[in-house]
C-alpha cells in the first residue's frame, strides 16, 4: 500500500514562530502511531511561492503574520487555486482530500468562501482564552471531548464576524466555536472554529500550540520583554500560568489536530480502492 502524503503549507513568510515546529511535531507523532506509512513535505508558500499539487492526501495550512486581505503577492492566486482544487476534487471523487486551516489560513479560506466579514481588530488578541462551543461544536468529533468552554492560544490582528447565513446554508458550513462573550464591550463575537465541509476544517486559534514548548518560548528574555512592553506584566504572567495548566491548551493540543489527522487517515484507508489491497500491502 502506498504511503499517505501530507503537505504542510508554511505561511509564516520567514517570520520567527513556534507554529511550524508544533505542526511538524504533531505530524511526526501521528507518523509514529499511524497504521500506514505517512510521508510529509513542507512548502514555503509566501516566501518562496511553493504550492503543493493535488497529489497529497492531507493538507495542513499554517498561521502567519500580516494582512489576510487581497494583495498582489504572487503566492495568492495559486494558493486559492489549490483550495478550490481540493474542494472541487472532493465533490467529484470518492477518495477525498483533507484540509486543516489555522489562523491566517482560516481567515483566507473564510474570506475566499464568503463565510463572514473579515476585518482588522481594534487591538491585537494575544493570550490564552476560554472559548465557548456552539450547539454544533458540542457534537463535532474534533471538539466533543473538550470542555465547554475550552482554552485556546489566540494570536491575531484580524477577525471574521457577521456570519453570512445564506452562504453558510448554501455550503452546509457549521460554525463550531465563537470568541468569548464580552458583555462590557459592544463588539461581535468572532468565529473561532468552522467545519467548512466534512473534509475541510479550520480554527482561528492555534490548536497546534503545545504548553511545554510555548512555555519555553515565552520564558526567553526576548519574548518576555516583548509581551511585557506591549501588553503588560499581568498579561505575561497570566499566559505563563495557563501554559503550565494541563487543563488549558495542553488539553486542546491533544484533542483537535490529532483527531483530525487520525480520522483523516482512517477515512482514507476506508476509501482505498480494493485493487490497492493485497497480501503484500
PDB file of C-alpha atoms in Angstrom:
ATOM      1  CA  UNK A   1       0.000   0.000   0.000  1.00  0.00           C
ATOM      2  CA  UNK A   2       1.344   3.415  -0.943  1.00  0.00           C
ATOM      3  CA  UNK A   3       2.213   5.795   1.908  1.00  0.00           C
ATOM      4  CA  UNK A   4      -0.224   8.597   2.572  1.00  0.00           C
ATOM      5  CA  UNK A   5       1.155  12.056   1.810  1.00  0.00           C
ATOM      6  CA  UNK A   6       0.814  15.160   3.959  1.00  0.00           C
ATOM      7  CA  UNK A   7       1.519  18.674   2.665  1.00  0.00           C
ATOM      8  CA  UNK A   8       2.380  21.284   5.303  1.00  0.00           C
ATOM      9  CA  UNK A   9       1.850  24.818   3.983  1.00  0.00           C
ATOM     10  CA  UNK A  10       4.082  27.347   5.738  1.00  0.00           C
ATOM     11  CA  UNK A  11       2.504  30.827   5.567  1.00  0.00           C
ATOM     12  CA  UNK A  12       4.821  32.485   8.087  1.00  0.00           C
ATOM     13  CA  UNK A  13       6.807  34.315   5.379  1.00  0.00           C
ATOM     14  CA  UNK A  14      10.095  33.688   7.245  1.00  0.00           C
ATOM     15  CA  UNK A  15       8.780  35.367  10.424  1.00  0.00           C
ATOM     16  CA  UNK A  16      10.068  33.731  13.651  1.00  0.00           C
ATOM     17  CA  UNK A  17       7.374  31.439  15.015  1.00  0.00           C
ATOM     18  CA  UNK A  18       6.569  28.342  17.040  1.00  0.00           C
ATOM     19  CA  UNK A  19       3.681  27.277  14.825  1.00  0.00           C
ATOM     20  CA  UNK A  20       5.686  25.315  12.276  1.00  0.00           C
ATOM     21  CA  UNK A  21       7.601  23.453  14.979  1.00  0.00           C
ATOM     22  CA  UNK A  22       4.323  22.464  16.594  1.00  0.00           C
ATOM     23  CA  UNK A  23       2.679  21.382  13.318  1.00  0.00           C
ATOM     24  CA  UNK A  24       5.652  19.237  12.271  1.00  0.00           C
ATOM     25  CA  UNK A  25       5.791  17.783  15.779  1.00  0.00           C
ATOM     26  CA  UNK A  26       2.114  16.785  15.548  1.00  0.00           C
ATOM     27  CA  UNK A  27       2.684  15.108  12.179  1.00  0.00           C
ATOM     28  CA  UNK A  28       5.716  13.218  13.490  1.00  0.00           C
ATOM     29  CA  UNK A  29       3.682  11.980  16.470  1.00  0.00           C
ATOM     30  CA  UNK A  30       0.987  10.817  14.059  1.00  0.00           C
ATOM     31  CA  UNK A  31       3.594   9.059  11.902  1.00  0.00           C
ATOM     32  CA  UNK A  32       4.674   7.006  14.902  1.00  0.00           C
ATOM     33  CA  UNK A  33       1.114   5.781  15.571  1.00  0.00           C
ATOM     34  CA  UNK A  34      -0.242   5.580  12.022  1.00  0.00           C
ATOM     35  CA  UNK A  35      -1.422   2.175  10.751  1.00  0.00           C
ATOM     36  CA  UNK A  36       0.020   3.115   7.333  1.00  0.00           C
ATOM     37  CA  UNK A  37       3.263   4.826   6.307  1.00  0.00           C
ATOM     38  CA  UNK A  38       2.911   8.595   6.362  1.00  0.00           C
ATOM     39  CA  UNK A  39       5.225  10.951   4.434  1.00  0.00           C
ATOM     40  CA  UNK A  40       5.179  14.742   4.607  1.00  0.00           C
ATOM     41  CA  UNK A  41       6.642  17.716   2.734  1.00  0.00           C
ATOM     42  CA  UNK A  42       6.840  21.358   3.802  1.00  0.00           C
ATOM     43  CA  UNK A  43       6.018  24.140   1.310  1.00  0.00           C
ATOM     44  CA  UNK A  44       7.200  27.703   1.908  1.00  0.00           C
ATOM     45  CA  UNK A  45       4.148  29.365   0.401  1.00  0.00           C
ATOM     46  CA  UNK A  46       4.672  33.083   0.926  1.00  0.00           C
ATOM     47  CA  UNK A  47       8.468  33.441   0.924  1.00  0.00           C
ATOM     48  CA  UNK A  48       9.199  31.060  -1.973  1.00  0.00           C
ATOM     49  CA  UNK A  49       5.825  30.733  -3.704  1.00  0.00           C
ATOM     50  CA  UNK A  50       5.870  26.960  -3.148  1.00  0.00           C
ATOM     51  CA  UNK A  51       2.415  25.408  -3.615  1.00  0.00           C
ATOM     52  CA  UNK A  52       1.740  21.661  -3.488  1.00  0.00           C
ATOM     53  CA  UNK A  53      -0.202  19.929  -6.216  1.00  0.00           C
ATOM     54  CA  UNK A  54      -3.258  17.716  -5.719  1.00  0.00           C
ATOM     55  CA  UNK A  55      -1.267  14.518  -5.256  1.00  0.00           C
ATOM     56  CA  UNK A  56      -1.352  14.873  -1.449  1.00  0.00           C
ATOM     57  CA  UNK A  57      -3.947  13.280   0.805  1.00  0.00           C
ATOM     58  CA  UNK A  58      -3.869  15.682   3.762  1.00  0.00           C
ATOM     59  CA  UNK A  59      -3.078  19.410   3.805  1.00  0.00           C
ATOM     60  CA  UNK A  60      -2.188  21.434   6.909  1.00  0.00           C
ATOM     61  CA  UNK A  61      -2.092  25.182   6.293  1.00  0.00           C
ATOM     62  CA  UNK A  62      -0.430  27.310   8.966  1.00  0.00           C
ATOM     63  CA  UNK A  63      -0.951  30.642  10.605  1.00  0.00           C
ATOM     64  CA  UNK A  64       1.224  33.611   9.786  1.00  0.00           C
ATOM     65  CA  UNK A  65       1.694  37.328  10.189  1.00  0.00           C
ATOM     66  CA  UNK A  66       0.382  40.127   8.043  1.00  0.00           C
ATOM     67  CA  UNK A  67      -2.876  41.053   6.386  1.00  0.00           C
ATOM     68  CA  UNK A  68      -5.298  38.411   5.046  1.00  0.00           C
ATOM     69  CA  UNK A  69      -6.847  40.952   2.683  1.00  0.00           C
ATOM     70  CA  UNK A  70      -6.257  40.621  -1.092  1.00  0.00           C
ATOM     71  CA  UNK A  71      -2.811  41.584  -2.325  1.00  0.00           C
ATOM     72  CA  UNK A  72      -0.726  41.328  -5.461  1.00  0.00           C
ATOM     73  CA  UNK A  73       1.697  38.839  -3.907  1.00  0.00           C
ATOM     74  CA  UNK A  74       2.466  36.020  -6.354  1.00  0.00           C
ATOM     75  CA  UNK A  75       1.544  33.172  -3.993  1.00  0.00           C
ATOM     76  CA  UNK A  76      -2.086  34.207  -3.549  1.00  0.00           C
ATOM     77  CA  UNK A  77      -3.546  33.093  -6.861  1.00  0.00           C
ATOM     78  CA  UNK A  78      -2.003  29.586  -6.805  1.00  0.00           C
ATOM     79  CA  UNK A  79      -2.839  29.242  -3.098  1.00  0.00           C
ATOM     80  CA  UNK A  80      -6.529  29.913  -3.711  1.00  0.00           C
ATOM     81  CA  UNK A  81      -6.417  27.701  -6.802  1.00  0.00           C
ATOM     82  CA  UNK A  82      -5.213  24.889  -4.532  1.00  0.00           C
ATOM     83  CA  UNK A  83      -8.071  25.491  -2.089  1.00  0.00           C
ATOM     84  CA  UNK A  84     -10.582  25.451  -4.952  1.00  0.00           C
ATOM     85  CA  UNK A  85      -8.903  22.347  -6.342  1.00  0.00           C
ATOM     86  CA  UNK A  86      -9.321  20.481  -3.048  1.00  0.00           C
ATOM     87  CA  UNK A  87     -12.981  21.464  -2.760  1.00  0.00           C
ATOM     88  CA  UNK A  88     -13.700  20.547  -6.384  1.00  0.00           C
ATOM     89  CA  UNK A  89     -11.844  17.242  -6.045  1.00  0.00           C
ATOM     90  CA  UNK A  90     -13.961  16.286  -3.040  1.00  0.00           C
ATOM     91  CA  UNK A  91     -17.177  16.989  -4.938  1.00  0.00           C
ATOM     92  CA  UNK A  92     -16.140  14.752  -7.826  1.00  0.00           C
ATOM     93  CA  UNK A  93     -14.089  11.895  -6.301  1.00  0.00           C
ATOM     94  CA  UNK A  94     -14.893   9.136  -3.836  1.00  0.00           C
ATOM     95  CA  UNK A  95     -11.392   9.265  -2.349  1.00  0.00           C
ATOM     96  CA  UNK A  96     -11.262  12.587  -0.531  1.00  0.00           C
ATOM     97  CA  UNK A  97      -8.579  15.106   0.374  1.00  0.00           C
ATOM     98  CA  UNK A  98      -8.451  16.633   3.839  1.00  0.00           C
ATOM     99  CA  UNK A  99      -7.536  20.194   4.808  1.00  0.00           C
ATOM    100  CA  UNK A 100      -6.976  21.899   8.159  1.00  0.00           C
ATOM    101  CA  UNK A 101      -6.616  25.703   8.053  1.00  0.00           C
ATOM    102  CA  UNK A 102      -5.083  27.533  11.036  1.00  0.00           C
ATOM    103  CA  UNK A 103      -5.392  31.247  11.959  1.00  0.00           C
ATOM    104  CA  UNK A 104      -4.123  33.196   8.903  1.00  0.00           C
ATOM    105  CA  UNK A 105      -5.139  30.314   6.616  1.00  0.00           C
ATOM    106  CA  UNK A 106      -8.542  30.202   8.334  1.00  0.00           C
ATOM    107  CA  UNK A 107      -9.039  33.900   7.580  1.00  0.00           C
ATOM    108  CA  UNK A 108      -8.008  33.423   3.951  1.00  0.00           C
ATOM    109  CA  UNK A 109     -10.322  30.439   3.437  1.00  0.00           C
ATOM    110  CA  UNK A 110     -13.242  32.151   5.165  1.00  0.00           C
ATOM    111  CA  UNK A 111     -12.734  35.274   3.059  1.00  0.00           C
ATOM    112  CA  UNK A 112     -12.428  33.217  -0.124  1.00  0.00           C
ATOM    113  CA  UNK A 113     -15.692  31.369   0.511  1.00  0.00           C
ATOM    114  CA  UNK A 114     -17.595  34.444   1.684  1.00  0.00           C
ATOM    115  CA  UNK A 115     -18.488  32.953   5.073  1.00  0.00           C
ATOM    116  CA  UNK A 116     -18.393  36.235   7.001  1.00  0.00           C
ATOM    117  CA  UNK A 117     -16.915  39.724   7.212  1.00  0.00           C
ATOM    118  CA  UNK A 118     -13.136  39.938   7.558  1.00  0.00           C
ATOM    119  CA  UNK A 119     -11.861  42.987   9.423  1.00  0.00           C
ATOM    120  CA  UNK A 120      -8.938  44.317  11.429  1.00  0.00           C
ATOM    121  CA  UNK A 121      -9.415  44.193  15.176  1.00  0.00           C
ATOM    122  CA  UNK A 122      -9.303  47.362  17.253  1.00  0.00           C
ATOM    123  CA  UNK A 123      -6.413  45.776  19.153  1.00  0.00           C
ATOM    124  CA  UNK A 124      -4.352  42.601  18.945  1.00  0.00           C
ATOM    125  CA  UNK A 125      -5.774  39.497  20.591  1.00  0.00           C
ATOM    126  CA  UNK A 126      -2.913  37.736  22.346  1.00  0.00           C
ATOM    127  CA  UNK A 127      -3.299  35.246  25.152  1.00  0.00           C
ATOM    128  CA  UNK A 128      -4.859  32.027  26.325  1.00  0.00           C
ATOM    129  CA  UNK A 129      -8.628  32.374  26.459  1.00  0.00           C
ATOM    130  CA  UNK A 130     -11.689  30.213  27.075  1.00  0.00           C
ATOM    131  CA  UNK A 131     -13.965  29.990  24.056  1.00  0.00           C
ATOM    132  CA  UNK A 132     -17.490  28.566  24.012  1.00  0.00           C
ATOM    133  CA  UNK A 133     -18.690  25.862  21.657  1.00  0.00           C
ATOM    134  CA  UNK A 134     -21.894  26.248  19.687  1.00  0.00           C
ATOM    135  CA  UNK A 135     -24.509  23.507  19.757  1.00  0.00           C
ATOM    136  CA  UNK A 136     -22.940  22.028  16.618  1.00  0.00           C
ATOM    137  CA  UNK A 137     -19.495  22.296  18.203  1.00  0.00           C
ATOM    138  CA  UNK A 138     -20.575  20.256  21.202  1.00  0.00           C
ATOM    139  CA  UNK A 139     -21.394  17.380  18.851  1.00  0.00           C
ATOM    140  CA  UNK A 140     -18.450  17.733  16.476  1.00  0.00           C
ATOM    141  CA  UNK A 141     -15.962  14.847  16.849  1.00  0.00           C
ATOM    142  CA  UNK A 142     -12.940  17.184  16.857  1.00  0.00           C
ATOM    143  CA  UNK A 143     -14.274  19.238  19.779  1.00  0.00           C
ATOM    144  CA  UNK A 144     -16.621  16.879  21.613  1.00  0.00           C
ATOM    145  CA  UNK A 145     -14.008  15.615  24.103  1.00  0.00           C
ATOM    146  CA  UNK A 146     -13.126  19.155  25.203  1.00  0.00           C
ATOM    147  CA  UNK A 147     -14.930  21.010  27.997  1.00  0.00           C
ATOM    148  CA  UNK A 148     -17.253  23.894  27.184  1.00  0.00           C
ATOM    149  CA  UNK A 149     -15.692  26.421  27.122  1.00  0.00           C
ATOM    150  CA  UNK A 150     -12.193  25.187  26.285  1.00  0.00           C
ATOM    151  CA  UNK A 151      -8.891  27.060  26.326  1.00  0.00           C
ATOM    152  CA  UNK A 152      -7.020  28.151  23.200  1.00  0.00           C
ATOM    153  CA  UNK A 153      -3.922  30.124  22.262  1.00  0.00           C
ATOM    154  CA  UNK A 154      -5.104  33.169  20.340  1.00  0.00           C
ATOM    155  CA  UNK A 155      -2.727  35.490  18.456  1.00  0.00           C
ATOM    156  CA  UNK A 156      -4.231  37.724  15.779  1.00  0.00           C
ATOM    157  CA  UNK A 157      -4.843  41.223  14.488  1.00  0.00           C
ATOM    158  CA  UNK A 158      -7.813  40.262  12.293  1.00  0.00           C
ATOM    159  CA  UNK A 159     -11.190  38.614  12.778  1.00  0.00           C
ATOM    160  CA  UNK A 160     -14.137  37.112  10.946  1.00  0.00           C
ATOM    161  CA  UNK A 161     -17.559  38.235  12.201  1.00  0.00           C
ATOM    162  CA  UNK A 162     -21.119  38.651  10.854  1.00  0.00           C
ATOM    163  CA  UNK A 163     -21.598  35.114   9.512  1.00  0.00           C
ATOM    164  CA  UNK A 164     -23.329  35.130   6.128  1.00  0.00           C
ATOM    165  CA  UNK A 165     -26.374  32.948   6.853  1.00  0.00           C
ATOM    166  CA  UNK A 166     -27.438  32.319   3.249  1.00  0.00           C
ATOM    167  CA  UNK A 167     -23.920  31.441   2.100  1.00  0.00           C
ATOM    168  CA  UNK A 168     -23.380  29.222   5.134  1.00  0.00           C
ATOM    169  CA  UNK A 169     -26.639  27.367   4.428  1.00  0.00           C
ATOM    170  CA  UNK A 170     -25.752  27.046   0.735  1.00  0.00           C
ATOM    171  CA  UNK A 171     -22.364  25.454   1.503  1.00  0.00           C
ATOM    172  CA  UNK A 172     -23.510  23.416   4.501  1.00  0.00           C
ATOM    173  CA  UNK A 173     -20.948  25.118   6.743  1.00  0.00           C
ATOM    174  CA  UNK A 174     -21.097  24.587  10.517  1.00  0.00           C
ATOM    175  CA  UNK A 175     -19.854  27.212  12.976  1.00  0.00           C
ATOM    176  CA  UNK A 176     -18.469  25.289  15.949  1.00  0.00           C
ATOM    177  CA  UNK A 177     -16.942  27.849  18.331  1.00  0.00           C
ATOM    178  CA  UNK A 178     -17.079  31.577  18.950  1.00  0.00           C
ATOM    179  CA  UNK A 179     -14.968  34.177  20.669  1.00  0.00           C
ATOM    180  CA  UNK A 180     -15.795  34.513  24.357  1.00  0.00           C
ATOM    181  CA  UNK A 181     -18.622  36.910  25.153  1.00  0.00           C
ATOM    182  CA  UNK A 182     -17.565  40.349  26.358  1.00  0.00           C
ATOM    183  CA  UNK A 183     -20.738  41.919  27.807  1.00  0.00           C
ATOM    184  CA  UNK A 184     -18.882  45.105  28.735  1.00  0.00           C
ATOM    185  CA  UNK A 185     -17.616  45.587  25.157  1.00  0.00           C
ATOM    186  CA  UNK A 186     -20.120  46.304  22.332  1.00  0.00           C
ATOM    187  CA  UNK A 187     -18.309  44.088  19.809  1.00  0.00           C
ATOM    188  CA  UNK A 188     -19.421  40.997  17.930  1.00  0.00           C
ATOM    189  CA  UNK A 189     -18.005  37.578  18.736  1.00  0.00           C
ATOM    190  CA  UNK A 190     -15.504  36.400  16.130  1.00  0.00           C
ATOM    191  CA  UNK A 191     -15.852  32.978  14.509  1.00  0.00           C
ATOM    192  CA  UNK A 192     -13.262  30.672  16.074  1.00  0.00           C
ATOM    193  CA  UNK A 193     -13.832  27.194  14.584  1.00  0.00           C
ATOM    194  CA  UNK A 194     -15.626  26.122  11.419  1.00  0.00           C
ATOM    195  CA  UNK A 195     -16.318  22.829   9.695  1.00  0.00           C
ATOM    196  CA  UNK A 196     -16.404  24.030   6.101  1.00  0.00           C
ATOM    197  CA  UNK A 197     -17.162  20.558   4.726  1.00  0.00           C
ATOM    198  CA  UNK A 198     -16.862  17.011   6.026  1.00  0.00           C
ATOM    199  CA  UNK A 199     -13.213  17.052   4.933  1.00  0.00           C
ATOM    200  CA  UNK A 200     -12.240  20.707   5.487  1.00  0.00           C
ATOM    201  CA  UNK A 201     -11.860  22.141   8.982  1.00  0.00           C
ATOM    202  CA  UNK A 202     -10.426  25.406  10.306  1.00  0.00           C
ATOM    203  CA  UNK A 203      -9.685  27.287  13.507  1.00  0.00           C
ATOM    204  CA  UNK A 204      -8.978  30.944  14.147  1.00  0.00           C
ATOM    205  CA  UNK A 205      -6.867  29.928  17.150  1.00  0.00           C
ATOM    206  CA  UNK A 206      -3.752  27.745  17.273  1.00  0.00           C
ATOM    207  CA  UNK A 207      -4.710  24.137  18.098  1.00  0.00           C
ATOM    208  CA  UNK A 208      -1.134  23.000  17.416  1.00  0.00           C
ATOM    209  CA  UNK A 209       0.335  25.027  20.309  1.00  0.00           C
ATOM    210  CA  UNK A 210       1.969  22.849  22.982  1.00  0.00           C
ATOM    211  CA  UNK A 211       2.140  24.007  26.592  1.00  0.00           C
ATOM    212  CA  UNK A 212       5.706  22.908  27.293  1.00  0.00           C
ATOM    213  CA  UNK A 213       7.260  24.291  24.122  1.00  0.00           C
ATOM    214  CA  UNK A 214       5.283  27.520  24.259  1.00  0.00           C
ATOM    215  CA  UNK A 215       6.287  27.978  27.904  1.00  0.00           C
ATOM    216  CA  UNK A 216       9.972  27.715  26.970  1.00  0.00           C
ATOM    217  CA  UNK A 217       9.384  30.227  24.182  1.00  0.00           C
ATOM    218  CA  UNK A 218       7.516  32.671  26.433  1.00  0.00           C
ATOM    219  CA  UNK A 219      10.273  32.496  29.056  1.00  0.00           C
ATOM    220  CA  UNK A 220      13.015  33.552  26.661  1.00  0.00           C
ATOM    221  CA  UNK A 221      14.179  37.042  27.573  1.00  0.00           C
ATOM    222  CA  UNK A 222      13.312  38.485  24.166  1.00  0.00           C
ATOM    223  CA  UNK A 223       9.730  37.202  24.179  1.00  0.00           C
ATOM    224  CA  UNK A 224       9.173  38.045  27.860  1.00  0.00           C
ATOM    225  CA  UNK A 225      10.270  41.637  27.294  1.00  0.00           C
ATOM    226  CA  UNK A 226       8.201  41.914  24.130  1.00  0.00           C
ATOM    227  CA  UNK A 227       4.976  40.762  25.802  1.00  0.00           C
ATOM    228  CA  UNK A 228       5.501  42.900  28.904  1.00  0.00           C
ATOM    229  CA  UNK A 229       6.303  46.003  26.841  1.00  0.00           C
ATOM    230  CA  UNK A 230       3.283  45.552  24.580  1.00  0.00           C
ATOM    231  CA  UNK A 231       0.684  44.015  26.885  1.00  0.00           C
ATOM    232  CA  UNK A 232       1.897  44.443  30.474  1.00  0.00           C
ATOM    233  CA  UNK A 233       3.223  42.173  33.212  1.00  0.00           C
ATOM    234  CA  UNK A 234      -0.234  40.942  34.236  1.00  0.00           C
ATOM    235  CA  UNK A 235      -0.902  39.561  30.755  1.00  0.00           C
ATOM    236  CA  UNK A 236       2.535  37.919  30.622  1.00  0.00           C
ATOM    237  CA  UNK A 237       2.225  36.115  33.956  1.00  0.00           C
ATOM    238  CA  UNK A 238      -1.340  35.066  33.200  1.00  0.00           C
ATOM    239  CA  UNK A 239      -0.116  33.383  29.991  1.00  0.00           C
ATOM    240  CA  UNK A 240       2.780  31.683  31.789  1.00  0.00           C
ATOM    241  CA  UNK A 241       0.402  30.333  34.440  1.00  0.00           C
ATOM    242  CA  UNK A 242      -2.055  28.967  31.878  1.00  0.00           C
ATOM    243  CA  UNK A 243       0.737  27.394  29.831  1.00  0.00           C
ATOM    244  CA  UNK A 244       1.528  25.285  32.901  1.00  0.00           C
ATOM    245  CA  UNK A 245      -2.104  24.232  33.403  1.00  0.00           C
ATOM    246  CA  UNK A 246      -2.674  20.717  31.950  1.00  0.00           C
ATOM    247  CA  UNK A 247      -6.374  21.565  31.531  1.00  0.00           C
ATOM    248  CA  UNK A 248      -5.718  24.583  29.311  1.00  0.00           C
ATOM    249  CA  UNK A 249      -4.022  24.465  25.880  1.00  0.00           C
ATOM    250  CA  UNK A 250      -2.373  21.081  26.531  1.00  0.00           C
ATOM    251  CA  UNK A 251      -5.851  19.580  26.505  1.00  0.00           C
ATOM    252  CA  UNK A 252      -6.701  21.375  23.266  1.00  0.00           C
ATOM    253  CA  UNK A 253      -3.410  20.378  21.644  1.00  0.00           C
ATOM    254  CA  UNK A 254      -4.041  16.708  22.481  1.00  0.00           C
ATOM    255  CA  UNK A 255      -7.561  16.744  21.032  1.00  0.00           C
ATOM    256  CA  UNK A 256      -8.197  18.741  17.864  1.00  0.00           C
ATOM    257  CA  UNK A 257      -5.336  18.309  15.397  1.00  0.00           C
ATOM    258  CA  UNK A 258      -4.508  14.707  16.444  1.00  0.00           C
ATOM    259  CA  UNK A 259      -8.175  13.764  15.989  1.00  0.00           C
ATOM    260  CA  UNK A 260      -8.239  15.436  12.570  1.00  0.00           C
ATOM    261  CA  UNK A 261      -5.132  13.543  11.460  1.00  0.00           C
ATOM    262  CA  UNK A 262      -6.268  10.228  12.924  1.00  0.00           C
ATOM    263  CA  UNK A 263      -9.772  10.363  11.456  1.00  0.00           C
ATOM    264  CA  UNK A 264      -8.480  11.575   8.072  1.00  0.00           C
ATOM    265  CA  UNK A 265      -6.085   8.631   7.895  1.00  0.00           C
ATOM    266  CA  UNK A 266      -8.816   6.195   8.909  1.00  0.00           C
ATOM    267  CA  UNK A 267     -11.197   7.607   6.301  1.00  0.00           C
ATOM    268  CA  UNK A 268      -8.525   7.387   3.599  1.00  0.00           C
ATOM    269  CA  UNK A 269      -7.851   3.758   4.482  1.00  0.00           C
ATOM    270  CA  UNK A 270     -11.551   3.006   4.201  1.00  0.00           C
ATOM    271  CA  UNK A 271     -11.646   4.783   0.833  1.00  0.00           C
ATOM    272  CA  UNK A 272      -8.740   2.799  -0.632  1.00  0.00           C
ATOM    273  CA  UNK A 273      -9.754   1.042  -3.839  1.00  0.00           C
ATOM    274  CA  UNK A 274      -9.899  -2.762  -3.409  1.00  0.00           C
ATOM    275  CA  UNK A 275      -7.147  -3.157  -6.021  1.00  0.00           C
ATOM    276  CA  UNK A 276      -4.746  -1.324  -3.700  1.00  0.00           C
ATOM    277  CA  UNK A 277      -5.040  -4.048  -1.084  1.00  0.00           C
ATOM    278  CA  UNK A 278      -3.024  -7.241  -1.404  1.00  0.00           C
ATOM    279  CA  UNK A 279      -1.368  -9.802   0.834  1.00  0.00           C
ATOM    280  CA  UNK A 280       1.860  -7.841   0.395  1.00  0.00           C
ATOM    281  CA  UNK A 281       0.356  -4.471   1.395  1.00  0.00           C
TER     282      UNK A 281
END
